[in-house]
Amino acid sequence: MVVSGCGRSPPLLIAGGRVFVFPCIQQIQRISLSTLTLNVKSDKVYTRHGVPISVTGIAQVKIQGQNKEMLAAACQMFMGKSEGEIAQIALETLEGHQRAIIAHLTVEEIYQDRKKFSEQVFKVASSDLVNMGIGVVSYTLKDVHDDQNYLSSLGKARTAQVQRDARIGEAQFKRDAVIKEAHAMQEKISAQYKNEIEMAKAQRDFELKKAAYDVEVNTKKAESEMAYQLQVAKTKQRIEEEKMQVQVVERTQQITLQEQEITRREKELEQKLLRSTKREQWWTCCWRNSHWLVHLNF
């Protein structure tokens, strides 16, 4: 709302809200702050290489109510105009900038890099419309076409190029695959030979170590057998010695017994002789004394 008249110099600008107006001495006018959607068409515009193309863009614009300077500029420019008239002015401005940018670019640049084209239109149009108090919210390139089939030919050429690159890439891929397969096979064979050599070396080392272990085991076994036989011989010798000692002891005991027996017999003989001698003496005595009949029973 724009309030002008008595007591309102400069006019009072209110972006939404309420205001008290004195009838007859003050005047209130309105200007839309709504976002406007513009369909920006540029038909048969010649590009830098002279190719006519048609471009359609979609822009969102609105009068900036938050910026007092831009709002004042918009009120000066569009006060008393309808929303459609404001949209038409903004549309013509955008369409003019869109045509100017198309004329400085090639078809390929516009078609292949739409983002860059949209950014250029947005930048140039924003710098111009801001002086009118209008801000460009967004701009997007919607459609690009021509009546000369240039884009179609460009697409076919690009398609052919892509197909060619695809065939080349496929051929290169197959070539690389064959090379890699050959390298892989070579590496596989080399690895197999290397593995066989390593296995042969391992087998040789195993056999050498086994032979050395066998010699050591046999030596230890022979030494053990010899030690066992020696121990057996020593044991037998010790047994024989012990047997001899036993025999010696037995023989000594036998000799002792024999000596004791001889001594006993000698004593018996001595006693017999003594008794015999005594008997003879007694008989002699008896004989001498003539009492032999008395002692006959004795």
Tab-separated table of C-alpha atoms in Angstrom:
chain	number	residue	atom	x	y	z
A	1	MET	CA	0.000	0.000	0.000
A	2	VAL	CA	1.202	3.505	-0.900
A	3	VAL	CA	-0.319	6.343	1.137
A	4	SER	CA	0.162	9.857	-0.256
A	5	GLY	CA	-1.414	13.286	0.232
A	6	CYS	CA	-1.562	15.632	3.192
A	7	GLY	CA	1.039	14.768	5.791
A	8	ARG	CA	2.590	12.028	3.655
A	9	SER	CA	5.611	13.473	1.960
A	10	PRO	CA	7.282	11.341	0.849
A	11	PRO	CA	4.523	8.754	0.445
A	12	LEU	CA	4.268	6.022	3.071
A	13	LEU	CA	5.089	2.527	1.769
A	14	ILE	CA	3.594	-0.397	3.684
A	15	ALA	CA	4.455	-3.969	2.576
A	16	GLY	CA	1.478	-5.658	4.208
A	17	GLY	CA	-0.199	-4.608	7.457
A	18	ARG	CA	-2.618	-1.730	8.261
A	19	VAL	CA	-2.681	2.036	7.916
A	20	PHE	CA	-5.118	4.869	8.817
A	21	VAL	CA	-6.016	7.125	5.871
A	22	PHE	CA	-7.857	10.484	6.045
A	23	PRO	CA	-10.524	10.482	3.335
A	24	CYS	CA	-10.406	13.198	0.690
A	25	ILE	CA	-7.054	14.595	1.865
A	26	GLN	CA	-5.044	11.351	1.566
A	27	GLN	CA	-4.905	8.749	-1.166
A	28	ILE	CA	-4.066	4.996	-0.970
A	29	GLN	CA	-2.824	2.940	-3.921
A	30	ARG	CA	-1.858	-0.723	-4.106
A	31	ILE	CA	0.812	-2.638	-5.984
A	32	SER	CA	1.052	-6.443	-6.062
A	33	LEU	CA	4.004	-8.121	-4.322
A	34	SER	CA	3.034	-11.582	-5.568
A	35	THR	CA	5.503	-13.821	-7.408
A	36	LEU	CA	4.936	-13.763	-11.170
A	37	THR	CA	5.685	-16.748	-13.403
A	38	LEU	CA	6.844	-15.680	-16.869
A	39	ASN	CA	7.081	-17.869	-19.949
A	40	VAL	CA	9.994	-16.237	-21.790
A	41	LYS	CA	9.923	-17.208	-25.500
A	42	SER	CA	12.473	-16.195	-28.090
A	43	ASP	CA	11.531	-17.481	-31.567
A	44	LYS	CA	14.036	-17.874	-34.406
A	45	VAL	CA	16.911	-16.012	-32.848
A	46	TYR	CA	20.173	-16.241	-34.796
A	47	THR	CA	23.072	-17.594	-32.827
A	48	ARG	CA	26.701	-16.568	-33.205
A	49	HIS	CA	27.124	-18.879	-36.213
A	50	GLY	CA	23.885	-17.738	-37.850
A	51	VAL	CA	21.726	-20.716	-36.945
A	52	PRO	CA	18.143	-19.711	-36.030
A	53	ILE	CA	16.823	-21.410	-32.929
A	54	SER	CA	13.833	-20.965	-30.637
A	55	VAL	CA	14.366	-20.883	-26.874
A	56	THR	CA	11.807	-21.028	-24.082
A	57	GLY	CA	12.641	-20.192	-20.492
A	58	ILE	CA	10.650	-20.070	-17.265
A	59	ALA	CA	11.325	-17.156	-14.884
A	60	GLN	CA	9.955	-16.335	-11.443
A	61	VAL	CA	9.976	-12.608	-10.590
A	62	LYS	CA	8.468	-10.413	-7.920
A	63	ILE	CA	8.627	-6.876	-6.544
A	64	GLN	CA	10.857	-6.824	-3.486
A	65	GLY	CA	8.795	-5.498	-0.578
A	66	GLN	CA	11.505	-5.958	2.035
A	67	ASN	CA	13.980	-3.622	0.307
A	68	LYS	CA	12.713	-0.054	0.760
A	69	GLU	CA	14.790	1.354	-2.129
A	70	MET	CA	13.638	-1.331	-4.575
A	71	LEU	CA	10.061	-0.971	-3.367
A	72	ALA	CA	10.188	2.802	-3.933
A	73	ALA	CA	11.643	2.258	-7.430
A	74	ALA	CA	8.890	-0.269	-8.248
A	75	CYS	CA	6.219	2.160	-7.010
A	76	GLN	CA	7.612	4.889	-9.268
A	77	MET	CA	7.746	2.515	-12.242
A	78	PHE	CA	4.550	0.538	-11.856
A	79	MET	CA	2.153	2.596	-9.713
A	80	GLY	CA	-1.284	2.444	-11.285
A	81	LYS	CA	-0.404	-0.567	-13.468
A	82	SER	CA	-2.068	-3.934	-13.154
A	83	GLU	CA	-0.290	-7.145	-12.346
A	84	GLY	CA	-0.503	-8.210	-16.000
A	85	GLU	CA	1.112	-4.987	-17.194
A	86	ILE	CA	3.935	-5.404	-14.677
A	87	ALA	CA	4.407	-9.011	-15.820
A	88	GLN	CA	4.499	-7.917	-19.469
A	89	ILE	CA	7.176	-5.298	-18.802
A	90	ALA	CA	9.314	-7.847	-16.925
A	91	LEU	CA	8.696	-10.440	-19.657
A	92	GLU	CA	9.820	-8.110	-22.435
A	93	THR	CA	12.938	-7.216	-20.471
A	94	LEU	CA	13.813	-10.854	-19.876
A	95	GLU	CA	13.081	-11.790	-23.486
A	96	GLY	CA	15.370	-9.020	-24.728
A	97	HIS	CA	18.236	-10.184	-22.515
A	98	GLN	CA	17.561	-13.787	-23.528
A	99	ARG	CA	17.818	-12.844	-27.228
A	100	ALA	CA	21.018	-10.903	-26.629
A	101	ILE	CA	22.682	-13.821	-24.867
A	102	ILE	CA	21.538	-16.293	-27.558
A	103	ALA	CA	23.136	-14.092	-30.225
A	104	HIS	CA	26.519	-14.302	-28.455
A	105	LEU	CA	26.533	-18.081	-28.077
A	106	THR	CA	26.620	-21.056	-30.413
A	107	VAL	CA	23.914	-23.674	-30.629
A	108	GLU	CA	26.286	-26.238	-29.132
A	109	GLU	CA	27.032	-24.010	-26.122
A	110	ILE	CA	23.350	-23.423	-25.438
A	111	TYR	CA	22.293	-27.027	-26.015
A	112	GLN	CA	25.154	-28.740	-24.212
A	113	ASP	CA	25.511	-26.376	-21.248
A	114	ARG	CA	22.016	-25.243	-20.319
A	115	LYS	CA	23.033	-24.418	-16.782
A	116	LYS	CA	25.603	-21.910	-17.962
A	117	PHE	CA	23.064	-20.268	-20.318
A	118	SER	CA	20.478	-20.030	-17.519
A	119	GLU	CA	23.039	-18.475	-15.169
A	120	GLN	CA	23.958	-15.824	-17.771
A	121	VAL	CA	20.311	-14.863	-18.407
A	122	PHE	CA	19.631	-14.755	-14.668
A	123	LYS	CA	22.669	-12.567	-13.998
A	124	VAL	CA	22.056	-10.040	-16.799
A	125	ALA	CA	18.285	-9.811	-16.269
A	126	SER	CA	18.660	-9.441	-12.486
A	127	SER	CA	21.052	-6.501	-12.847
A	128	ASP	CA	18.567	-4.727	-15.176
A	129	LEU	CA	15.284	-5.549	-13.404
A	130	VAL	CA	16.654	-4.579	-9.995
A	131	ASN	CA	16.615	-0.959	-11.155
A	132	MET	CA	12.847	-1.387	-11.613
A	133	GLY	CA	12.445	-2.821	-8.123
A	134	ILE	CA	11.871	-6.333	-9.480
A	135	GLY	CA	13.932	-9.264	-8.301
A	136	VAL	CA	14.458	-12.413	-10.380
A	137	VAL	CA	13.776	-15.351	-8.080
A	138	SER	CA	14.766	-18.040	-10.583
A	139	TYR	CA	15.297	-18.708	-14.279
A	140	THR	CA	15.370	-22.097	-15.988
A	141	LEU	CA	15.860	-22.979	-19.648
A	142	LYS	CA	12.835	-25.055	-20.595
A	143	ASP	CA	13.199	-25.865	-24.261
A	144	VAL	CA	15.563	-25.393	-27.227
A	145	HIS	CA	14.496	-26.285	-30.767
A	146	ASP	CA	14.945	-25.186	-34.396
A	147	ASP	CA	13.169	-25.549	-37.743
A	148	GLN	CA	16.283	-26.499	-39.728
A	149	ASN	CA	16.871	-29.834	-37.994
A	150	TYR	CA	20.221	-28.523	-36.823
A	151	LEU	CA	19.800	-29.904	-33.328
A	152	SER	CA	18.602	-33.201	-34.760
A	153	SER	CA	21.677	-33.382	-36.995
A	154	LEU	CA	23.807	-32.392	-34.039
A	155	GLY	CA	22.212	-35.147	-32.033
A	156	LYS	CA	22.758	-37.639	-34.832
A	157	ALA	CA	26.372	-36.574	-35.176
A	158	ARG	CA	26.771	-36.862	-31.450
A	159	THR	CA	25.025	-40.225	-31.527
A	160	ALA	CA	27.304	-41.382	-34.337
A	161	GLN	CA	30.305	-40.089	-32.403
A	162	VAL	CA	29.138	-41.857	-29.270
A	163	GLN	CA	28.553	-45.063	-31.254
A	164	ARG	CA	31.974	-44.694	-32.861
A	165	ASP	CA	33.573	-44.087	-29.496
A	166	ALA	CA	31.639	-47.055	-28.150
A	167	ARG	CA	32.927	-49.287	-30.956
A	168	ILE	CA	36.435	-47.989	-30.451
A	169	GLY	CA	36.114	-48.437	-26.724
A	170	GLU	CA	34.773	-51.952	-27.201
A	171	ALA	CA	37.611	-52.817	-29.583
A	172	GLN	CA	40.148	-51.340	-27.173
A	173	PHE	CA	38.515	-53.196	-24.331
A	174	LYS	CA	38.692	-56.471	-26.253
A	175	ARG	CA	42.292	-55.754	-27.192
A	176	ASP	CA	43.174	-54.927	-23.611
A	177	ALA	CA	41.269	-57.996	-22.460
A	178	VAL	CA	43.244	-60.218	-24.874
A	179	ILE	CA	46.511	-58.604	-23.770
A	180	LYS	CA	45.593	-58.934	-20.126
A	181	GLU	CA	44.515	-62.521	-20.699
A	182	ALA	CA	47.839	-63.274	-22.404
A	183	HIS	CA	49.728	-61.586	-19.574
A	184	ALA	CA	47.632	-63.461	-17.064
A	185	MET	CA	48.320	-66.749	-18.842
A	186	GLN	CA	52.031	-65.947	-18.986
A	187	GLU	CA	52.050	-65.061	-15.321
A	188	LYS	CA	50.090	-68.221	-14.582
A	189	ILE	CA	52.602	-70.383	-16.470
A	190	SER	CA	55.511	-68.566	-14.834
A	191	ALA	CA	53.906	-69.006	-11.449
A	192	GLN	CA	53.275	-72.676	-12.208
A	193	TYR	CA	56.911	-73.237	-13.240
A	194	LYS	CA	58.102	-71.293	-10.244
A	195	ASN	CA	55.851	-73.335	-8.029
A	196	GLU	CA	57.139	-76.578	-9.534
A	197	ILE	CA	60.731	-75.413	-9.037
A	198	GLU	CA	59.973	-74.494	-5.458
A	199	MET	CA	58.306	-77.868	-4.956
A	200	ALA	CA	61.349	-79.642	-6.448
A	201	LYS	CA	63.663	-77.644	-4.192
A	202	ALA	CA	61.464	-78.416	-1.214
A	203	GLN	CA	61.448	-82.121	-2.157
A	204	ARG	CA	65.233	-82.099	-2.537
A	205	ASP	CA	65.713	-80.332	0.785
A	206	PHE	CA	63.290	-82.768	2.386
A	207	GLU	CA	65.134	-85.798	1.021
A	208	LEU	CA	68.532	-84.383	2.068
A	209	LYS	CA	67.288	-83.590	5.532
A	210	LYS	CA	65.567	-86.969	5.748
A	211	ALA	CA	68.800	-88.718	4.712
A	212	ALA	CA	70.711	-86.728	7.324
A	213	TYR	CA	68.068	-87.556	9.897
A	214	ASP	CA	68.188	-91.238	8.879
A	215	VAL	CA	71.985	-91.299	9.277
A	216	GLU	CA	71.682	-89.618	12.636
A	217	VAL	CA	68.889	-91.954	13.699
A	218	ASN	CA	70.773	-95.041	12.514
A	219	THR	CA	73.920	-93.846	14.246
A	220	LYS	CA	72.033	-93.236	17.440
A	221	LYS	CA	70.317	-96.576	17.023
A	222	ALA	CA	73.647	-98.380	16.467
A	223	GLU	CA	75.170	-96.579	19.428
A	224	SER	CA	72.162	-97.523	21.474
A	225	GLU	CA	72.398	-101.171	20.390
A	226	MET	CA	76.107	-101.260	21.101
A	227	ALA	CA	75.540	-99.644	24.466
A	228	TYR	CA	72.788	-102.169	25.116
A	229	GLN	CA	75.006	-105.096	24.124
A	230	LEU	CA	77.825	-103.694	26.199
A	231	GLN	CA	75.495	-103.284	29.124
A	232	VAL	CA	74.230	-106.831	28.595
A	233	ALA	CA	77.800	-108.102	28.498
A	234	LYS	CA	78.656	-106.152	31.623
A	235	THR	CA	75.548	-107.469	33.284
A	236	LYS	CA	76.406	-111.046	32.291
A	237	GLN	CA	79.957	-110.562	33.481
A	238	ARG	CA	78.738	-109.163	36.785
A	239	ILE	CA	76.333	-112.092	37.095
A	240	GLU	CA	79.143	-114.537	36.357
A	241	GLU	CA	81.340	-112.784	38.864
A	242	GLU	CA	78.588	-112.945	41.389
A	243	LYS	CA	78.085	-116.632	40.549
A	244	MET	CA	81.814	-117.234	40.997
A	245	GLN	CA	81.692	-115.412	44.287
A	246	VAL	CA	78.747	-117.536	45.290
A	247	GLN	CA	80.613	-120.657	44.226
A	248	VAL	CA	83.665	-119.468	46.091
A	249	VAL	CA	81.547	-118.883	49.152
A	250	GLU	CA	79.912	-122.267	48.718
A	251	ARG	CA	83.283	-123.898	48.199
A	252	THR	CA	84.631	-122.130	51.222
A	253	GLN	CA	81.660	-123.274	53.213
A	254	GLN	CA	82.147	-126.796	51.882
A	255	ILE	CA	85.828	-126.697	52.815
A	256	THR	CA	84.898	-125.355	56.214
A	257	LEU	CA	82.357	-128.100	56.616
A	258	GLN	CA	84.874	-130.688	55.430
A	259	GLU	CA	87.441	-129.348	57.827
A	260	GLN	CA	84.886	-129.427	60.590
A	261	GLU	CA	83.963	-132.955	59.567
A	262	ILE	CA	87.626	-133.981	59.545
A	263	THR	CA	88.077	-132.383	62.905
A	264	ARG	CA	85.003	-134.136	64.191
A	265	ARG	CA	86.201	-137.470	62.809
A	266	GLU	CA	89.624	-136.897	64.214
A	267	LYS	CA	88.057	-136.255	67.568
A	268	GLU	CA	85.907	-139.340	67.196
A	269	LEU	CA	89.000	-141.362	66.302
A	270	GLU	CA	90.844	-139.892	69.167
A	271	GLN	CA	87.989	-140.764	71.471
A	272	LYS	CA	87.802	-144.246	69.985
A	273	LEU	CA	91.490	-144.673	70.366
A	274	LEU	CA	91.251	-143.322	73.857
A	275	ARG	CA	88.444	-145.684	74.710
A	276	SER	CA	90.266	-148.525	73.024
A	277	THR	CA	93.336	-147.701	74.940
A	278	LYS	CA	91.404	-147.508	78.118
A	279	ARG	CA	89.772	-150.864	77.398
A	280	GLU	CA	93.107	-152.450	76.677
A	281	GLN	CA	94.490	-150.985	79.809
A	282	TRP	CA	91.512	-152.191	81.744
A	283	TRP	CA	91.755	-155.693	80.301
A	284	THR	CA	95.341	-155.708	80.959
A	285	CYS	CA	94.715	-154.691	84.431
A	286	CYS	CA	91.962	-157.223	84.838
A	287	TRP	CA	94.090	-159.872	83.408
A	288	ARG	CA	96.754	-159.017	85.659
A	289	ASN	CA	94.546	-159.056	88.663
A	290	SER	CA	92.817	-162.274	87.621
A	291	HIS	CA	89.377	-160.802	87.926
A	292	TRP	CA	88.460	-161.153	84.330
A	293	LEU	CA	85.391	-163.348	84.983
A	294	VAL	CA	83.823	-160.787	87.226
A	295	HIS	CA	84.082	-158.129	84.668
A	296	LEU	CA	83.065	-160.340	81.746
A	297	ASN	CA	79.657	-158.674	81.314
A	298	PHE	CA	81.183	-155.333	81.012
